[in-house]
Amino acid sequence: MLNSNEKTIKRLEMLAKQLVESVSNNDFERVKELTSILKDNVNMAVQYGKKPERDALTEAVHHGNIKIVNYIVNNYGNVNTHIAGGKYNALTEAISHGNLELLKLLLEKANCTTKQITLDYAINNKDIETAEMMKSDPDFKDMAEEEIQANKTLL
């Protein structure tokens, strides 16, 4: 028998999975409903189908749904949430889909650790356009330039 904490965790996992599914289906009204229930747990990562572990924000970026991305980021989401052992986040998802518009939006809210992971991802994937774009970020300019120069051979 589950204790009350275990029941709460199971319920949150179920709601988070429904949220990721609703994002995947571009069901904005259901996304709003579920985020209002989950509140501080909107960034809970869950296994969804055969995909790697995901959270709602990463799933919205995956689908390029700027309306849902904006809603989550501006109301609940923490763009600094990392999944898959800390090597993956909504920003790296934007890079993998070549969505610089979403990447720029997310970079405005990201901390330096997230930006570093994102820059490393861009460099490792030989994504010159993204690495160069990150050089223009005022909070990250020097670090981005150092990384790019140190990894010129990779790019």
Short mmCIF file of N, CA and C in Angstrom, two decimals:
data_model
loop_
_atom_site.label_atom_id
_atom_site.label_comp_id
_atom_site.label_asym_id
_atom_site.label_seq_id
_atom_site.Cartn_x
_atom_site.Cartn_y
_atom_site.Cartn_z
N MET A 1 0.84 -1.18 0.00
CA MET A 1 0.00 0.00 0.00
C MET A 1 0.89 1.25 0.00
N LEU A 2 0.51 2.22 -0.81
CA LEU A 2 1.28 3.46 -0.93
C LEU A 2 0.96 4.43 0.19
N ASN A 3 1.97 5.09 0.72
CA ASN A 3 1.71 6.13 1.71
C ASN A 3 1.30 7.40 0.98
N SER A 4 0.96 8.43 1.70
CA SER A 4 0.42 9.65 1.08
C SER A 4 1.45 10.35 0.18
N ASN A 5 2.73 10.33 0.56
CA ASN A 5 3.77 10.93 -0.28
C ASN A 5 3.91 10.17 -1.60
N GLU A 6 3.89 8.85 -1.52
CA GLU A 6 4.00 8.04 -2.74
C GLU A 6 2.80 8.26 -3.65
N LYS A 7 1.62 8.40 -3.06
CA LYS A 7 0.41 8.67 -3.85
C LYS A 7 0.52 10.03 -4.54
N THR A 8 1.03 11.02 -3.82
CA THR A 8 1.20 12.35 -4.40
C THR A 8 2.18 12.31 -5.56
N ILE A 9 3.28 11.60 -5.39
CA ILE A 9 4.27 11.49 -6.45
C ILE A 9 3.68 10.79 -7.67
N LYS A 10 2.95 9.72 -7.46
CA LYS A 10 2.31 8.99 -8.57
C LYS A 10 1.32 9.90 -9.31
N ARG A 11 0.55 10.68 -8.56
CA ARG A 11 -0.42 11.60 -9.17
C ARG A 11 0.30 12.67 -9.99
N LEU A 12 1.37 13.24 -9.44
CA LEU A 12 2.15 14.25 -10.15
C LEU A 12 2.76 13.67 -11.43
N GLU A 13 3.28 12.45 -11.34
CA GLU A 13 3.85 11.81 -12.53
C GLU A 13 2.79 11.60 -13.59
N MET A 14 1.58 11.18 -13.19
CA MET A 14 0.49 10.97 -14.13
C MET A 14 0.10 12.30 -14.80
N LEU A 15 -0.02 13.36 -14.00
CA LEU A 15 -0.37 14.67 -14.55
C LEU A 15 0.73 15.21 -15.46
N ALA A 16 1.99 15.02 -15.06
CA ALA A 16 3.11 15.48 -15.90
C ALA A 16 3.12 14.73 -17.23
N LYS A 17 2.84 13.46 -17.21
CA LYS A 17 2.78 12.67 -18.44
C LYS A 17 1.63 13.18 -19.32
N GLN A 18 0.48 13.47 -18.71
CA GLN A 18 -0.64 14.04 -19.47
C GLN A 18 -0.28 15.39 -20.05
N LEU A 19 0.49 16.18 -19.30
CA LEU A 19 0.92 17.48 -19.78
C LEU A 19 1.82 17.34 -21.01
N VAL A 20 2.80 16.46 -20.94
CA VAL A 20 3.70 16.24 -22.07
C VAL A 20 2.90 15.75 -23.28
N GLU A 21 1.95 14.86 -23.05
CA GLU A 21 1.10 14.36 -24.13
C GLU A 21 0.26 15.50 -24.73
N SER A 22 -0.29 16.36 -23.88
CA SER A 22 -1.08 17.49 -24.37
C SER A 22 -0.23 18.46 -25.18
N VAL A 23 1.00 18.68 -24.74
CA VAL A 23 1.93 19.52 -25.50
C VAL A 23 2.20 18.86 -26.86
N SER A 24 2.46 17.56 -26.84
CA SER A 24 2.72 16.83 -28.08
C SER A 24 1.56 16.94 -29.06
N ASN A 25 0.35 16.97 -28.52
CA ASN A 25 -0.86 17.08 -29.35
C ASN A 25 -1.25 18.54 -29.63
N ASN A 26 -0.43 19.49 -29.19
CA ASN A 26 -0.70 20.92 -29.37
C ASN A 26 -2.06 21.34 -28.82
N ASP A 27 -2.44 20.74 -27.70
CA ASP A 27 -3.73 21.04 -27.06
C ASP A 27 -3.51 22.14 -26.01
N PHE A 28 -3.54 23.38 -26.47
CA PHE A 28 -3.20 24.51 -25.62
C PHE A 28 -4.13 24.63 -24.41
N GLU A 29 -5.41 24.42 -24.58
CA GLU A 29 -6.36 24.54 -23.46
C GLU A 29 -6.05 23.50 -22.38
N ARG A 30 -5.74 22.28 -22.79
CA ARG A 30 -5.41 21.23 -21.82
C ARG A 30 -4.06 21.55 -21.15
N VAL A 31 -3.13 22.10 -21.90
CA VAL A 31 -1.84 22.51 -21.33
C VAL A 31 -2.07 23.54 -20.23
N LYS A 32 -2.91 24.53 -20.49
CA LYS A 32 -3.21 25.56 -19.47
C LYS A 32 -3.85 24.92 -18.24
N GLU A 33 -4.77 24.01 -18.46
CA GLU A 33 -5.44 23.34 -17.34
C GLU A 33 -4.45 22.55 -16.49
N LEU A 34 -3.62 21.75 -17.13
CA LEU A 34 -2.67 20.91 -16.40
C LEU A 34 -1.56 21.72 -15.73
N THR A 35 -1.08 22.77 -16.38
CA THR A 35 -0.05 23.58 -15.74
C THR A 35 -0.59 24.28 -14.51
N SER A 36 -1.87 24.66 -14.54
CA SER A 36 -2.45 25.31 -13.36
C SER A 36 -2.57 24.34 -12.19
N ILE A 37 -2.66 23.06 -12.49
CA ILE A 37 -2.72 22.03 -11.43
C ILE A 37 -1.30 21.71 -10.94
N LEU A 38 -0.38 21.53 -11.88
CA LEU A 38 0.98 21.12 -11.54
C LEU A 38 1.82 22.24 -10.93
N LYS A 39 1.59 23.46 -11.33
CA LYS A 39 2.30 24.65 -10.84
C LYS A 39 3.81 24.45 -10.78
N ASP A 40 4.37 24.27 -9.60
CA ASP A 40 5.82 24.16 -9.43
C ASP A 40 6.39 22.86 -9.99
N ASN A 41 5.53 21.94 -10.42
CA ASN A 41 5.99 20.66 -10.94
C ASN A 41 5.87 20.56 -12.45
N VAL A 42 5.65 21.70 -13.11
CA VAL A 42 5.51 21.71 -14.57
C VAL A 42 6.74 21.12 -15.24
N ASN A 43 7.90 21.31 -14.67
CA ASN A 43 9.14 20.84 -15.28
C ASN A 43 9.49 19.39 -14.94
N MET A 44 8.54 18.68 -14.36
CA MET A 44 8.79 17.28 -14.03
C MET A 44 9.00 16.48 -15.33
N ALA A 45 10.12 15.80 -15.43
CA ALA A 45 10.43 15.00 -16.61
C ALA A 45 9.82 13.62 -16.46
N VAL A 46 9.25 13.14 -17.54
CA VAL A 46 8.61 11.82 -17.54
C VAL A 46 8.97 11.07 -18.81
N GLN A 47 8.87 9.76 -18.74
CA GLN A 47 9.02 8.93 -19.92
C GLN A 47 7.72 9.04 -20.71
N TYR A 48 7.82 9.37 -21.99
CA TYR A 48 6.64 9.52 -22.81
C TYR A 48 6.80 8.68 -24.07
N GLY A 49 6.06 7.59 -24.14
CA GLY A 49 6.18 6.70 -25.29
C GLY A 49 7.58 6.14 -25.37
N LYS A 50 8.09 6.05 -26.58
CA LYS A 50 9.44 5.50 -26.78
C LYS A 50 10.50 6.59 -26.81
N LYS A 51 10.07 7.82 -26.58
CA LYS A 51 11.00 8.95 -26.57
C LYS A 51 11.83 8.93 -25.29
N PRO A 52 12.98 9.63 -25.31
CA PRO A 52 13.74 9.77 -24.06
C PRO A 52 12.93 10.60 -23.06
N GLU A 53 13.38 10.58 -21.83
CA GLU A 53 12.71 11.36 -20.78
C GLU A 53 12.53 12.80 -21.25
N ARG A 54 11.34 13.36 -20.98
CA ARG A 54 11.02 14.71 -21.44
C ARG A 54 10.25 15.47 -20.37
N ASP A 55 10.33 16.81 -20.48
CA ASP A 55 9.44 17.66 -19.71
C ASP A 55 8.59 18.43 -20.72
N ALA A 56 7.59 19.15 -20.24
CA ALA A 56 6.64 19.82 -21.13
C ALA A 56 7.33 20.88 -22.00
N LEU A 57 8.26 21.62 -21.44
CA LEU A 57 8.93 22.67 -22.20
C LEU A 57 9.75 22.07 -23.34
N THR A 58 10.51 21.04 -23.05
CA THR A 58 11.32 20.40 -24.08
C THR A 58 10.43 19.82 -25.18
N GLU A 59 9.30 19.27 -24.80
CA GLU A 59 8.36 18.72 -25.78
C GLU A 59 7.78 19.84 -26.65
N ALA A 60 7.45 20.97 -26.06
CA ALA A 60 6.92 22.11 -26.83
C ALA A 60 7.97 22.61 -27.82
N VAL A 61 9.22 22.68 -27.38
CA VAL A 61 10.30 23.10 -28.28
C VAL A 61 10.46 22.07 -29.40
N HIS A 62 10.39 20.80 -29.05
CA HIS A 62 10.50 19.72 -30.04
C HIS A 62 9.50 19.92 -31.18
N HIS A 63 8.30 20.33 -30.83
CA HIS A 63 7.24 20.53 -31.82
C HIS A 63 7.23 21.95 -32.40
N GLY A 64 8.13 22.81 -31.93
CA GLY A 64 8.21 24.17 -32.46
C GLY A 64 6.99 25.00 -32.14
N ASN A 65 6.32 24.69 -31.05
CA ASN A 65 5.09 25.40 -30.70
C ASN A 65 5.42 26.61 -29.83
N ILE A 66 5.62 27.74 -30.49
CA ILE A 66 6.04 28.96 -29.79
C ILE A 66 4.98 29.44 -28.81
N LYS A 67 3.71 29.23 -29.11
CA LYS A 67 2.63 29.66 -28.21
C LYS A 67 2.74 28.91 -26.87
N ILE A 68 2.91 27.61 -26.93
CA ILE A 68 3.02 26.81 -25.69
C ILE A 68 4.35 27.10 -25.00
N VAL A 69 5.43 27.25 -25.75
CA VAL A 69 6.73 27.58 -25.15
C VAL A 69 6.62 28.89 -24.38
N ASN A 70 6.08 29.92 -25.02
CA ASN A 70 5.91 31.21 -24.36
C ASN A 70 5.06 31.09 -23.10
N TYR A 71 3.98 30.36 -23.20
CA TYR A 71 3.08 30.20 -22.05
C TYR A 71 3.81 29.53 -20.88
N ILE A 72 4.49 28.44 -21.16
CA ILE A 72 5.18 27.72 -20.08
C ILE A 72 6.30 28.57 -19.49
N VAL A 73 7.11 29.15 -20.35
CA VAL A 73 8.25 29.96 -19.88
C VAL A 73 7.78 31.16 -19.06
N ASN A 74 6.77 31.84 -19.54
CA ASN A 74 6.31 33.06 -18.87
C ASN A 74 5.47 32.81 -17.63
N ASN A 75 4.92 31.62 -17.48
CA ASN A 75 4.05 31.35 -16.35
C ASN A 75 4.58 30.31 -15.37
N TYR A 76 5.30 29.32 -15.85
CA TYR A 76 5.69 28.22 -14.96
C TYR A 76 7.10 27.69 -15.19
N GLY A 77 7.53 27.66 -16.41
CA GLY A 77 8.70 26.90 -16.77
C GLY A 77 10.02 27.47 -16.32
N ASN A 78 10.90 26.58 -16.04
CA ASN A 78 12.27 26.90 -15.71
C ASN A 78 13.11 26.39 -16.87
N VAL A 79 13.64 27.28 -17.69
CA VAL A 79 14.41 26.85 -18.86
C VAL A 79 15.72 26.18 -18.47
N ASN A 80 16.08 26.23 -17.21
CA ASN A 80 17.33 25.65 -16.73
C ASN A 80 17.18 24.20 -16.28
N THR A 81 16.03 23.61 -16.52
CA THR A 81 15.82 22.21 -16.17
C THR A 81 16.57 21.33 -17.16
N HIS A 82 17.35 20.40 -16.64
CA HIS A 82 18.13 19.50 -17.48
C HIS A 82 17.61 18.08 -17.31
N ILE A 83 17.54 17.37 -18.43
CA ILE A 83 17.08 15.99 -18.41
C ILE A 83 18.17 15.10 -18.98
N ALA A 84 17.95 13.83 -18.94
CA ALA A 84 18.90 12.85 -19.50
C ALA A 84 20.29 13.03 -18.90
N GLY A 85 20.38 13.04 -17.60
CA GLY A 85 21.66 13.12 -16.93
C GLY A 85 22.32 14.49 -16.99
N GLY A 86 21.52 15.54 -17.23
CA GLY A 86 22.04 16.89 -17.23
C GLY A 86 22.66 17.35 -18.53
N LYS A 87 22.59 16.52 -19.56
CA LYS A 87 23.23 16.86 -20.83
C LYS A 87 22.25 17.41 -21.86
N TYR A 88 21.02 17.53 -21.51
CA TYR A 88 19.99 17.87 -22.48
C TYR A 88 18.99 18.81 -21.84
N ASN A 89 18.49 19.77 -22.61
CA ASN A 89 17.50 20.71 -22.10
C ASN A 89 16.71 21.29 -23.26
N ALA A 90 15.80 22.19 -22.97
CA ALA A 90 14.96 22.78 -24.01
C ALA A 90 15.80 23.53 -25.04
N LEU A 91 16.90 24.13 -24.62
CA LEU A 91 17.75 24.88 -25.54
C LEU A 91 18.47 23.95 -26.52
N THR A 92 18.97 22.82 -26.03
CA THR A 92 19.62 21.87 -26.93
C THR A 92 18.59 21.27 -27.88
N GLU A 93 17.37 21.13 -27.42
CA GLU A 93 16.29 20.64 -28.29
C GLU A 93 16.05 21.64 -29.43
N ALA A 94 16.06 22.93 -29.11
CA ALA A 94 15.88 23.96 -30.14
C ALA A 94 17.02 23.89 -31.17
N ILE A 95 18.24 23.67 -30.70
CA ILE A 95 19.38 23.54 -31.61
C ILE A 95 19.20 22.33 -32.50
N SER A 96 18.82 21.19 -31.92
CA SER A 96 18.71 19.96 -32.71
C SER A 96 17.65 20.07 -33.80
N HIS A 97 16.71 20.98 -33.62
CA HIS A 97 15.67 21.19 -34.63
C HIS A 97 15.90 22.46 -35.45
N GLY A 98 17.06 23.10 -35.23
CA GLY A 98 17.40 24.29 -36.00
C GLY A 98 16.46 25.46 -35.78
N ASN A 99 15.87 25.53 -34.59
CA ASN A 99 14.89 26.59 -34.31
C ASN A 99 15.56 27.71 -33.51
N LEU A 100 16.22 28.62 -34.24
CA LEU A 100 16.94 29.71 -33.58
C LEU A 100 15.99 30.71 -32.92
N GLU A 101 14.78 30.84 -33.44
CA GLU A 101 13.80 31.75 -32.83
C GLU A 101 13.48 31.30 -31.40
N LEU A 102 13.21 30.02 -31.23
CA LEU A 102 12.94 29.51 -29.89
C LEU A 102 14.20 29.55 -29.03
N LEU A 103 15.33 29.25 -29.62
CA LEU A 103 16.59 29.29 -28.87
C LEU A 103 16.84 30.68 -28.30
N LYS A 104 16.65 31.70 -29.11
CA LYS A 104 16.84 33.08 -28.64
C LYS A 104 15.90 33.39 -27.49
N LEU A 105 14.65 32.98 -27.60
CA LEU A 105 13.67 33.21 -26.54
C LEU A 105 14.11 32.53 -25.24
N LEU A 106 14.58 31.30 -25.34
CA LEU A 106 15.00 30.54 -24.17
C LEU A 106 16.29 31.08 -23.56
N LEU A 107 17.21 31.54 -24.41
CA LEU A 107 18.47 32.08 -23.91
C LEU A 107 18.25 33.29 -23.00
N GLU A 108 17.21 34.05 -23.26
CA GLU A 108 16.91 35.22 -22.43
C GLU A 108 16.63 34.83 -20.99
N LYS A 109 16.17 33.61 -20.77
CA LYS A 109 15.80 33.16 -19.43
C LYS A 109 16.80 32.18 -18.82
N ALA A 110 17.82 31.80 -19.58
CA ALA A 110 18.74 30.75 -19.14
C ALA A 110 19.85 31.29 -18.24
N ASN A 111 20.30 30.43 -17.33
CA ASN A 111 21.45 30.80 -16.50
C ASN A 111 22.73 30.38 -17.21
N CYS A 112 23.88 30.72 -16.63
CA CYS A 112 25.16 30.45 -17.29
C CYS A 112 25.44 28.95 -17.46
N THR A 113 25.04 28.14 -16.52
CA THR A 113 25.24 26.70 -16.64
C THR A 113 24.50 26.16 -17.84
N THR A 114 23.25 26.56 -17.99
CA THR A 114 22.45 26.12 -19.13
C THR A 114 23.05 26.63 -20.43
N LYS A 115 23.50 27.87 -20.42
CA LYS A 115 24.13 28.42 -21.62
C LYS A 115 25.40 27.65 -21.97
N GLN A 116 26.18 27.28 -20.95
CA GLN A 116 27.41 26.52 -21.19
C GLN A 116 27.07 25.16 -21.81
N ILE A 117 26.09 24.47 -21.27
CA ILE A 117 25.68 23.17 -21.82
C ILE A 117 25.22 23.34 -23.27
N THR A 118 24.48 24.42 -23.51
CA THR A 118 23.97 24.70 -24.85
C THR A 118 25.11 25.00 -25.83
N LEU A 119 26.06 25.81 -25.40
CA LEU A 119 27.21 26.11 -26.24
C LEU A 119 28.02 24.84 -26.52
N ASP A 120 28.26 24.03 -25.50
CA ASP A 120 28.98 22.77 -25.69
C ASP A 120 28.26 21.88 -26.70
N TYR A 121 26.94 21.84 -26.59
CA TYR A 121 26.13 21.03 -27.51
C TYR A 121 26.30 21.55 -28.95
N ALA A 122 26.23 22.87 -29.11
CA ALA A 122 26.39 23.47 -30.45
C ALA A 122 27.77 23.15 -31.02
N ILE A 123 28.80 23.31 -30.21
CA ILE A 123 30.17 23.05 -30.67
C ILE A 123 30.35 21.58 -31.01
N ASN A 124 29.88 20.70 -30.14
CA ASN A 124 30.00 19.26 -30.39
C ASN A 124 29.26 18.82 -31.64
N ASN A 125 28.21 19.56 -31.99
CA ASN A 125 27.44 19.24 -33.19
C ASN A 125 27.86 20.10 -34.38
N LYS A 126 28.99 20.80 -34.23
CA LYS A 126 29.55 21.64 -35.29
C LYS A 126 28.52 22.63 -35.84
N ASP A 127 27.75 23.20 -34.93
CA ASP A 127 26.71 24.17 -35.29
C ASP A 127 27.28 25.58 -35.16
N ILE A 128 27.93 26.04 -36.21
CA ILE A 128 28.60 27.33 -36.21
C ILE A 128 27.61 28.47 -36.00
N GLU A 129 26.47 28.40 -36.68
CA GLU A 129 25.48 29.48 -36.60
C GLU A 129 25.03 29.71 -35.16
N THR A 130 24.74 28.65 -34.44
CA THR A 130 24.30 28.78 -33.05
C THR A 130 25.43 29.29 -32.17
N ALA A 131 26.62 28.74 -32.33
CA ALA A 131 27.76 29.18 -31.52
C ALA A 131 28.04 30.66 -31.74
N GLU A 132 28.00 31.10 -32.97
CA GLU A 132 28.22 32.51 -33.28
C GLU A 132 27.10 33.37 -32.69
N MET A 133 25.86 32.90 -32.78
CA MET A 133 24.73 33.65 -32.22
C MET A 133 24.90 33.83 -30.71
N MET A 134 25.40 32.79 -30.05
CA MET A 134 25.57 32.86 -28.60
C MET A 134 26.64 33.87 -28.20
N LYS A 135 27.56 34.18 -29.09
CA LYS A 135 28.57 35.19 -28.79
C LYS A 135 27.95 36.56 -28.55
N SER A 136 26.77 36.78 -29.12
CA SER A 136 26.12 38.09 -28.97
C SER A 136 25.36 38.23 -27.65
N ASP A 137 25.23 37.15 -26.90
CA ASP A 137 24.54 37.20 -25.62
C ASP A 137 25.40 37.98 -24.64
N PRO A 138 24.92 39.13 -24.11
CA PRO A 138 25.76 39.99 -23.26
C PRO A 138 26.27 39.30 -22.00
N ASP A 139 25.50 38.38 -21.44
CA ASP A 139 25.94 37.69 -20.22
C ASP A 139 26.92 36.57 -20.51
N PHE A 140 27.07 36.23 -21.75
CA PHE A 140 27.80 35.02 -22.10
C PHE A 140 28.87 35.26 -23.16
N LYS A 141 29.00 36.47 -23.61
CA LYS A 141 29.85 36.79 -24.76
C LYS A 141 31.29 36.30 -24.59
N ASP A 142 31.93 36.64 -23.48
CA ASP A 142 33.33 36.27 -23.29
C ASP A 142 33.51 34.76 -23.22
N MET A 143 32.63 34.08 -22.48
CA MET A 143 32.75 32.64 -22.34
C MET A 143 32.52 31.97 -23.70
N ALA A 144 31.53 32.45 -24.45
CA ALA A 144 31.24 31.87 -25.76
C ALA A 144 32.44 32.05 -26.69
N GLU A 145 33.05 33.24 -26.68
CA GLU A 145 34.19 33.50 -27.54
C GLU A 145 35.36 32.58 -27.19
N GLU A 146 35.62 32.40 -25.89
CA GLU A 146 36.69 31.51 -25.45
C GLU A 146 36.44 30.09 -25.91
N GLU A 147 35.20 29.62 -25.74
CA GLU A 147 34.85 28.25 -26.15
C GLU A 147 35.01 28.08 -27.66
N ILE A 148 34.56 29.04 -28.42
CA ILE A 148 34.64 28.95 -29.87
C ILE A 148 36.10 28.93 -30.30
N GLN A 149 36.92 29.83 -29.73
CA GLN A 149 38.34 29.86 -30.08
C GLN A 149 39.05 28.57 -29.69
N ALA A 150 38.73 28.05 -28.51
CA ALA A 150 39.36 26.82 -28.04
C ALA A 150 38.95 25.61 -28.89
N ASN A 151 37.80 25.70 -29.52
CA ASN A 151 37.28 24.57 -30.29
C ASN A 151 37.20 24.85 -31.79
N LYS A 152 37.96 25.81 -32.27
CA LYS A 152 37.90 26.19 -33.70
C LYS A 152 38.05 24.97 -34.61
N THR A 153 38.90 24.03 -34.20
CA THR A 153 39.12 22.86 -35.06
C THR A 153 37.86 22.00 -35.14
N LEU A 154 37.05 22.01 -34.09
CA LEU A 154 35.81 21.23 -34.11
C LEU A 154 34.79 21.85 -35.04
N LEU A 155 34.75 23.19 -35.08
CA LEU A 155 33.79 23.89 -35.92
C LEU A 155 34.24 23.89 -37.36
#
